[in-house]
PDB file of C-alpha atoms and ligand atoms in Angstrom:
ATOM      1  CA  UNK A   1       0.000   0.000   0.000  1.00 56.00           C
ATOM      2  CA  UNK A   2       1.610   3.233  -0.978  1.00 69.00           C
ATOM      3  CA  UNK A   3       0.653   6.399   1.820  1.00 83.00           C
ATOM      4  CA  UNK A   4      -0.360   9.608   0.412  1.00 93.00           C
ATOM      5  CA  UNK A   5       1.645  12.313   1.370  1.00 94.00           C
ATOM      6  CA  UNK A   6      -0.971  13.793   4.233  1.00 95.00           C
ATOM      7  CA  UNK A   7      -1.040   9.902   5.722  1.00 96.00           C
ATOM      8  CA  UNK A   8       2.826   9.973   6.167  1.00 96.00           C
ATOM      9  CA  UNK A   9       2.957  13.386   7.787  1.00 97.00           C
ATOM     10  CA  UNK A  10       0.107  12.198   9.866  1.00 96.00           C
ATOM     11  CA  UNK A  11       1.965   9.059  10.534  1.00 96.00           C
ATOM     12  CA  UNK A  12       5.234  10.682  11.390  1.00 96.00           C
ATOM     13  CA  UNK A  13       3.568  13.464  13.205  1.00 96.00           C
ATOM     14  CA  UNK A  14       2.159  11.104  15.668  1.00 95.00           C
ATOM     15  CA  UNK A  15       5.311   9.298  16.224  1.00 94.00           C
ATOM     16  CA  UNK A  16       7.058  12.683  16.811  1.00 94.00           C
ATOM     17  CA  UNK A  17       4.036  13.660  19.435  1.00 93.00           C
ATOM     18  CA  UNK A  18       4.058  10.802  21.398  1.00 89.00           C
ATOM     19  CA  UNK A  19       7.974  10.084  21.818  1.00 84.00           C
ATOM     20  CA  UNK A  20       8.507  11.170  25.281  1.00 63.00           C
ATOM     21  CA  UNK A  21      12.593  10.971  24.668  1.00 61.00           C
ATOM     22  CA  UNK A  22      13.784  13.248  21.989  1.00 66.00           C
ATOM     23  CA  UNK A  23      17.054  12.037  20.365  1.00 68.00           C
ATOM     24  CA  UNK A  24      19.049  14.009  18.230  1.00 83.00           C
ATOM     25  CA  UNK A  25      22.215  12.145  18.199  1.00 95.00           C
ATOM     26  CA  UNK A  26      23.660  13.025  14.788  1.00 98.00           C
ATOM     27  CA  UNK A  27      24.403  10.237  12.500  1.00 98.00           C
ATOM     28  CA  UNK A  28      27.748   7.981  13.081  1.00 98.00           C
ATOM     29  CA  UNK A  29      28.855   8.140   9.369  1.00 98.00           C
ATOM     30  CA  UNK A  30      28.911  12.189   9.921  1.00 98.00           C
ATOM     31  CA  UNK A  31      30.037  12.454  13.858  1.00 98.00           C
ATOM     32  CA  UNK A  32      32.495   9.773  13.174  1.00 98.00           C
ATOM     33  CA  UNK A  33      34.247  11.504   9.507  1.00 98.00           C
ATOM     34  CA  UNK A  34      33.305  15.119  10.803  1.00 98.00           C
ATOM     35  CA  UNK A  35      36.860  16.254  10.309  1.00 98.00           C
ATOM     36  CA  UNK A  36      36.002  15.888   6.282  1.00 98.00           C
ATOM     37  CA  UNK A  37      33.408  18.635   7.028  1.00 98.00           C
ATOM     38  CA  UNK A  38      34.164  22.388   5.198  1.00 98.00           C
ATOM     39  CA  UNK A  39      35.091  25.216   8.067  1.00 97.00           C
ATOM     40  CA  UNK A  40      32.465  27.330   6.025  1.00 98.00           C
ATOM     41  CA  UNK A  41      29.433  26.957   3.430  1.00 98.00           C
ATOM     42  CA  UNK A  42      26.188  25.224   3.346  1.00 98.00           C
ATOM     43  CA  UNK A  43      24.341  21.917   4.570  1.00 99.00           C
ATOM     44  CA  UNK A  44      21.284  20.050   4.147  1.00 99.00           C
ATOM     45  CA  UNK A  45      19.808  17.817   6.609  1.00 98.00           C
ATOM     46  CA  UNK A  46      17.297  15.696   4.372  1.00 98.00           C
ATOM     47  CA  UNK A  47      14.090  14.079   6.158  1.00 98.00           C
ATOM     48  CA  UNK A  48      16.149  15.429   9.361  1.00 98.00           C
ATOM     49  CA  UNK A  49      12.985  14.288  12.432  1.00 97.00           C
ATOM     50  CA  UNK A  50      14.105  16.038  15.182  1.00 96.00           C
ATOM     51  CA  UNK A  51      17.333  17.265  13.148  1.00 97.00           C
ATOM     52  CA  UNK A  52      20.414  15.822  14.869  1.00 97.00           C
ATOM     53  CA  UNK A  53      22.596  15.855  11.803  1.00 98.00           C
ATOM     54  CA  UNK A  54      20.734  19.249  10.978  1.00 98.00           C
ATOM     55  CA  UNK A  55      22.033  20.777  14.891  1.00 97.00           C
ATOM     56  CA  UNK A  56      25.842  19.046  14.160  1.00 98.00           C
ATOM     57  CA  UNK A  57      25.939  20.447  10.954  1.00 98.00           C
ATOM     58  CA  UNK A  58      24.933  24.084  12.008  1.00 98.00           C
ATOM     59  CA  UNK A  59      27.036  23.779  15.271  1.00 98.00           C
ATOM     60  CA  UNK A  60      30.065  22.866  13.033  1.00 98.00           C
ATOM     61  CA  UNK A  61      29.657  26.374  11.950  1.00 98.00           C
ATOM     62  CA  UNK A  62      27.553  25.437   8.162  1.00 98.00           C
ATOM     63  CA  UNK A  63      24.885  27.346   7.354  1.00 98.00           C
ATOM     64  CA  UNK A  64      22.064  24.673   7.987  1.00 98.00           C
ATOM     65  CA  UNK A  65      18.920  23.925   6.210  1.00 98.00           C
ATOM     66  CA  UNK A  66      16.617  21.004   7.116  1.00 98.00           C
ATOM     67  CA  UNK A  67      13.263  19.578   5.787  1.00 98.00           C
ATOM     68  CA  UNK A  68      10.787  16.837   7.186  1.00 98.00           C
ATOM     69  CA  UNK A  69       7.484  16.213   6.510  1.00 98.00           C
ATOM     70  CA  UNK A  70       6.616  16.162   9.592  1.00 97.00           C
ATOM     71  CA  UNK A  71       5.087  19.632  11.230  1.00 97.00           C
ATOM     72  CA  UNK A  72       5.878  18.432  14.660  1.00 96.00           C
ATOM     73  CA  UNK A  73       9.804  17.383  14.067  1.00 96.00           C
ATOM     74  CA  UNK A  74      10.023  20.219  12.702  1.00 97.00           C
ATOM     75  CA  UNK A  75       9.082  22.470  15.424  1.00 95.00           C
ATOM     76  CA  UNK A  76      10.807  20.394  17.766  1.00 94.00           C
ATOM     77  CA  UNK A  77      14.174  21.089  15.763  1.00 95.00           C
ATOM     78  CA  UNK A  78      13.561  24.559  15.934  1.00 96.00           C
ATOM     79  CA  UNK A  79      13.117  24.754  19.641  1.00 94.00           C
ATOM     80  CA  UNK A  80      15.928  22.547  19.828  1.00 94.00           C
ATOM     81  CA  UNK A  81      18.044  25.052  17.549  1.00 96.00           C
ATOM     82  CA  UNK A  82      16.731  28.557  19.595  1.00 97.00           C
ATOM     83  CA  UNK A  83      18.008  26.818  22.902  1.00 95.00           C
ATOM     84  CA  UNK A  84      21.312  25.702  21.203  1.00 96.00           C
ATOM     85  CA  UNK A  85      21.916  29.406  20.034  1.00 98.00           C
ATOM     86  CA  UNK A  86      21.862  27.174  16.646  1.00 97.00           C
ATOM     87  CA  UNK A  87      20.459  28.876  13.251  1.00 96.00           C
ATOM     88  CA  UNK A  88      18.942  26.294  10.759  1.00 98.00           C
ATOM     89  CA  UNK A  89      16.250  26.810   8.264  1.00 98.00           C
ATOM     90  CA  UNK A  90      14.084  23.929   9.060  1.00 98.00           C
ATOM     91  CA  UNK A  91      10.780  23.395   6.409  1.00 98.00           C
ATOM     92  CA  UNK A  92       8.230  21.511   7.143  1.00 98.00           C
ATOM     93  CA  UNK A  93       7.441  20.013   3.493  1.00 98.00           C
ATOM     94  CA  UNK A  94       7.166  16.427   1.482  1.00 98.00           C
ATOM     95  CA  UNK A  95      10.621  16.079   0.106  1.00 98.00           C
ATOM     96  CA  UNK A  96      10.065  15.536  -3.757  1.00 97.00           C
ATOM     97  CA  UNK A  97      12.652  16.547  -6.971  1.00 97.00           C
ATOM     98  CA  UNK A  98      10.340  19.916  -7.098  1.00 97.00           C
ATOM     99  CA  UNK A  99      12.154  21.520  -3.634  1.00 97.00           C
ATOM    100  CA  UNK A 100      15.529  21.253  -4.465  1.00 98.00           C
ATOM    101  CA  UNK A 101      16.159  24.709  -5.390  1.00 97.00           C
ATOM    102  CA  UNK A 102      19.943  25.188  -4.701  1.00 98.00           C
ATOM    103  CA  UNK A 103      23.208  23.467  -4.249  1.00 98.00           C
ATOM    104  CA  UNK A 104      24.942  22.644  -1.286  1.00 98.00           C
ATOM    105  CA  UNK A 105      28.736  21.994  -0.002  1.00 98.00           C
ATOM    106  CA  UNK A 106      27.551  19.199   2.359  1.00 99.00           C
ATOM    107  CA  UNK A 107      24.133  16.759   2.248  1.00 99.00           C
ATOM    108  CA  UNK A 108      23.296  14.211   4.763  1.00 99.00           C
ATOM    109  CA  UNK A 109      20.942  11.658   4.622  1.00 99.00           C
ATOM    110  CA  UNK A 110      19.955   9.387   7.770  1.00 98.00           C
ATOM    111  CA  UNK A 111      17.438   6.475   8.227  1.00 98.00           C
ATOM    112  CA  UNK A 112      15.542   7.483   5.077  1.00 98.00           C
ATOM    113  CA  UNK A 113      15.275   6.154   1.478  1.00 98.00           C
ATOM    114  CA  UNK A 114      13.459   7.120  -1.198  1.00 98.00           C
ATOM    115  CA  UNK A 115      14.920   6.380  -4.212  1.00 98.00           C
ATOM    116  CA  UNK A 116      13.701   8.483  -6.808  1.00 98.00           C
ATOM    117  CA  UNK A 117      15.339  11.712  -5.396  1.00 98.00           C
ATOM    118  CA  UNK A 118      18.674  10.231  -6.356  1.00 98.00           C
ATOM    119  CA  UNK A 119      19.075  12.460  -9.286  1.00 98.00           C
ATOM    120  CA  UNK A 120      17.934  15.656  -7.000  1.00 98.00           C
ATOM    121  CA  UNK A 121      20.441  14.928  -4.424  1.00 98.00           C
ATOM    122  CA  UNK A 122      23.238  14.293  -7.186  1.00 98.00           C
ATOM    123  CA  UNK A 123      21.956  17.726  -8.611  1.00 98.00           C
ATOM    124  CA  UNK A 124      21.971  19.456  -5.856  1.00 98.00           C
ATOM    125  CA  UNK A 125      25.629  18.897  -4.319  1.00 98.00           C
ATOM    126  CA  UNK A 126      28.145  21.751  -5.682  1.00 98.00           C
ATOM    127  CA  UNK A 127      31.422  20.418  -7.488  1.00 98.00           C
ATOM    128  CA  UNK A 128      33.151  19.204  -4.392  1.00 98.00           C
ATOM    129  CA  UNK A 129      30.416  18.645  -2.219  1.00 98.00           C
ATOM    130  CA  UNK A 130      29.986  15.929  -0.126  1.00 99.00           C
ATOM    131  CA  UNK A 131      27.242  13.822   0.436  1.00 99.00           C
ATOM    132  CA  UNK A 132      26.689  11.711   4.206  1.00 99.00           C
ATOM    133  CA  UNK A 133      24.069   8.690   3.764  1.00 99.00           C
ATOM    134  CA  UNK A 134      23.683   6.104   6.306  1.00 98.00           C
ATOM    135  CA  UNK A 135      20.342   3.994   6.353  1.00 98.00           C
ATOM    136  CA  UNK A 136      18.287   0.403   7.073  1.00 98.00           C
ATOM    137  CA  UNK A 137      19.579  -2.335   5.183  1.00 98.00           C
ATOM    138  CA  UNK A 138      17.925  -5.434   3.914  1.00 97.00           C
ATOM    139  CA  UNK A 139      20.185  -7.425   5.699  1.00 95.00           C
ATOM    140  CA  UNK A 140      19.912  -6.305   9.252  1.00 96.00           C
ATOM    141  CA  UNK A 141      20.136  -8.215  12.219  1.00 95.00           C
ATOM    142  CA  UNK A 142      17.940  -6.890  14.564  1.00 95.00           C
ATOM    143  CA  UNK A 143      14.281  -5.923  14.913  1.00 95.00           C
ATOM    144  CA  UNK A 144      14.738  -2.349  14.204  1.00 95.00           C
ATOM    145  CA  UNK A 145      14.241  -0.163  11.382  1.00 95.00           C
ATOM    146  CA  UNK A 146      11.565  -0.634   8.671  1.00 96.00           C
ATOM    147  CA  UNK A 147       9.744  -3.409   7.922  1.00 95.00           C
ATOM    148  CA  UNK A 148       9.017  -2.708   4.306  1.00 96.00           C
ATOM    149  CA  UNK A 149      11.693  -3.980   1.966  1.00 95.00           C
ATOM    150  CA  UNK A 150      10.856  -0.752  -0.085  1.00 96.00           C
ATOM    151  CA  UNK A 151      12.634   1.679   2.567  1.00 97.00           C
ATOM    152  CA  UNK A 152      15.578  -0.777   2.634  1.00 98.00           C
ATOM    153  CA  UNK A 153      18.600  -0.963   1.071  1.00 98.00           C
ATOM    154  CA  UNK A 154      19.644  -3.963  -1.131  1.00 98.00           C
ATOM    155  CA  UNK A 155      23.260  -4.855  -1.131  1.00 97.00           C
ATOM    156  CA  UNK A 156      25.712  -2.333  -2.170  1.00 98.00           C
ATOM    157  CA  UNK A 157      22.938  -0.369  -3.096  1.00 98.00           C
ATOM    158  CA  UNK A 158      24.406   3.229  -1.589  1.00 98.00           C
ATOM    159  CA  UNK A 159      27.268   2.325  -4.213  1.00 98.00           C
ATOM    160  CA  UNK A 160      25.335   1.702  -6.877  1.00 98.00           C
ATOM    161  CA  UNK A 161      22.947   5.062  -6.401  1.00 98.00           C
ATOM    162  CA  UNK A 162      25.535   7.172  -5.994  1.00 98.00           C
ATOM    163  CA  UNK A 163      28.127   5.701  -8.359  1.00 98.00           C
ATOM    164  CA  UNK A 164      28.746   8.810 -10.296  1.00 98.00           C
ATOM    165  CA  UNK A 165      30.255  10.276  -6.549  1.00 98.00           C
ATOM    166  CA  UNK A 166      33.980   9.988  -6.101  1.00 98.00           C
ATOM    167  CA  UNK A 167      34.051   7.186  -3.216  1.00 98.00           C
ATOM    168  CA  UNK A 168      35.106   8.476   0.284  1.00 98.00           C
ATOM    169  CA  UNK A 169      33.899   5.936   2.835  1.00 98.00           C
ATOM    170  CA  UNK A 170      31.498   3.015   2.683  1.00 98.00           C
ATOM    171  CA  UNK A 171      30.509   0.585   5.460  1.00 98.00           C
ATOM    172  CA  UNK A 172      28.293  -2.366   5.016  1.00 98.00           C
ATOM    173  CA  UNK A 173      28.529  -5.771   7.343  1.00 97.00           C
ATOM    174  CA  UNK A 174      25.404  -6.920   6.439  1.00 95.00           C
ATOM    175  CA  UNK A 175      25.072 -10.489   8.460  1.00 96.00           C
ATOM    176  CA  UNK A 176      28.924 -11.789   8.053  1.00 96.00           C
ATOM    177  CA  UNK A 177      30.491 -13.602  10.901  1.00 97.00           C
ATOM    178  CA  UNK A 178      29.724 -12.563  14.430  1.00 97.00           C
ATOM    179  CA  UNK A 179      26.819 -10.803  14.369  1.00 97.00           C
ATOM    180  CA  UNK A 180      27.227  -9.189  17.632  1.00 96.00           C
ATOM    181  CA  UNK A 181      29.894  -7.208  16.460  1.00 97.00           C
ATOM    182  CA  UNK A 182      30.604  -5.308  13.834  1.00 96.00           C
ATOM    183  CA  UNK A 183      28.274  -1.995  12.437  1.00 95.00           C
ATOM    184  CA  UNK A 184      25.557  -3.801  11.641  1.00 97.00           C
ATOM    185  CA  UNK A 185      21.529  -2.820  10.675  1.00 97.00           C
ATOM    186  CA  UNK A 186      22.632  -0.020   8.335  1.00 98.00           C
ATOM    187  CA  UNK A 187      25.074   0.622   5.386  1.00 98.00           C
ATOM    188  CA  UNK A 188      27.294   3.844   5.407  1.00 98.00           C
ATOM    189  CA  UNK A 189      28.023   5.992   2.656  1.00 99.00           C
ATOM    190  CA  UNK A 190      30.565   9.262   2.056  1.00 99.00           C
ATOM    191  CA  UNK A 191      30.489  10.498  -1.703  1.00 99.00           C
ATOM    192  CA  UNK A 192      32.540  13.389  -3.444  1.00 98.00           C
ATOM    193  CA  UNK A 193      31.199  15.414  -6.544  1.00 98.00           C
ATOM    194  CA  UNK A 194      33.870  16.090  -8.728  1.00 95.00           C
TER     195      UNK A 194
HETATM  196  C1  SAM B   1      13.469   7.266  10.746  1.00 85.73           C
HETATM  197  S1  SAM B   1      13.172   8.989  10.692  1.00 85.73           S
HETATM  198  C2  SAM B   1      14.831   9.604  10.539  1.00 85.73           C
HETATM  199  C3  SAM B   1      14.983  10.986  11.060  1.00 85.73           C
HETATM  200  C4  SAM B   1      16.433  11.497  11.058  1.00 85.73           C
HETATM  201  N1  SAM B   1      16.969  11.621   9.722  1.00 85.73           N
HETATM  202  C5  SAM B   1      17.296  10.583  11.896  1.00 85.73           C
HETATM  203  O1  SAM B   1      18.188   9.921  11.351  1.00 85.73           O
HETATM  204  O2  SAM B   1      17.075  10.549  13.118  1.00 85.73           O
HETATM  205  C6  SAM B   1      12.530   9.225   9.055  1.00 85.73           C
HETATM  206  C7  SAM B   1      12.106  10.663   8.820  1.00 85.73           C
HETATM  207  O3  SAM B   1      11.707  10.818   7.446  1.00 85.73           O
HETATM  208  C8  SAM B   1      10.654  11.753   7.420  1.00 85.73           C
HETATM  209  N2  SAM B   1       9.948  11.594   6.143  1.00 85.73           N
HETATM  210  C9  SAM B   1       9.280  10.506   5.685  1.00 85.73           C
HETATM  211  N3  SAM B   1       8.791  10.733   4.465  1.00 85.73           N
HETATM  212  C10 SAM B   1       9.138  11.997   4.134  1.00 85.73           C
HETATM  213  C11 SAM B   1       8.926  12.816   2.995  1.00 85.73           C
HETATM  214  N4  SAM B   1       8.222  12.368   1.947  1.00 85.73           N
HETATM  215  N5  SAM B   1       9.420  14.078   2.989  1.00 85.73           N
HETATM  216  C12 SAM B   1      10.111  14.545   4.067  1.00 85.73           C
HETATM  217  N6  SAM B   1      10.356  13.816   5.178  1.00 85.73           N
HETATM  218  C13 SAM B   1       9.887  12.563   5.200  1.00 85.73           C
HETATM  219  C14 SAM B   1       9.827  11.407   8.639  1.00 85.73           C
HETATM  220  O4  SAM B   1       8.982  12.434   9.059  1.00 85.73           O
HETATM  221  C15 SAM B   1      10.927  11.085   9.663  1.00 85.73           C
HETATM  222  O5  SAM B   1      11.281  12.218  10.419  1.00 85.73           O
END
């Protein structure tokens, strides 16, 4: 069954109402390779939720925009941001080729997939730009993440997406050897635009 856009704000709204912990841990593939982050320029947080990437981003001194479809994440983020002394441009809107209007120096992407905004992302990174993606993987080992193979990434997929990136970093386990090690659940992706 495929959600209209008003169900998945609704959906995502609710989730965003009733969480009673608000995490906004940014995502390891950009805390962890930070130091490949610009001193200056701009950022986009992509489906950001409660916009930890989107607050690490702006703290690291970028100038921050981040979008969600969800109303409530969104004004979470920004109370988040006005008590950090952070400025980021957060949107509430349905992220579709349409909205890309500019390009940026850095995008991240974190526990989200939809794959037909690969070409808008590509677009949208300036020559040198980097793009952060780290999300759900088919083969994951534990009951977390989606359920629905369509918001889940196939292997190598992050590779094949963004193949026309110059390859920084990529991290997939998927369910080799000991399970309970390793960086498992998700796939991890740094690309380059030439
Ligand atoms: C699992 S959360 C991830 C949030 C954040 N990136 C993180 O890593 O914590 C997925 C997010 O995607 C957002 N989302 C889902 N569909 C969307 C769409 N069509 N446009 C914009 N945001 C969307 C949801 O509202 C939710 O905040």
């Amino acid at each position: 069954m495929t959600l209209s856009s008003e169900n998945i704000k609704n959906k995502w709204n609710n989730i965003y109402i009733n969480q009673n912990h608000v995490e906004y841990a940014p995502a390891a593939v950009l805390a962890d390779n930070s130091c490949l982050l610009p001193s200056a320029g701009t950022a986009l947080d992509i489906a950001c939720g409660v916009g930890g990437n989107a607050l690490f981003l702006a703290a690291k001194g970028l100038q921050t925009s981040a979008w969600d479809i969800s109303s409530v994440a969104i004004e979470q983020l920004s109370k988040i941001a006005i008590s950090k002394q952070l400025s980021i441009d957060a949107q509430a809107l349905n992220v579709s080729a349409s909205v890309f209007a500019q390009q940026y120096d850095v995008i991240v992407v974190s526990r989200f997939l939809d794959r037909a905004l690969t070409s808008s992302i590509l677009h949208a990174l300036k020559p040198g730009g980097l793009l952060f993606y780290q999300t759900f993987c088919v083969d994951k080992v534990d009951a977390i993440g989606p359920k629905n193979l369509d918001f889940l990434l196939h292997r190598n997929e992050l590779l094949e997406l963004f193949a026309s990136l110059d390859l920084i970093y990529y991290r997939e386990n998927a369910a080799i050897g000991d399970t309970s090690k390793g960086f498992r659940n998700e796939a991890q992706f740094i690309g380059q635009n030439q």
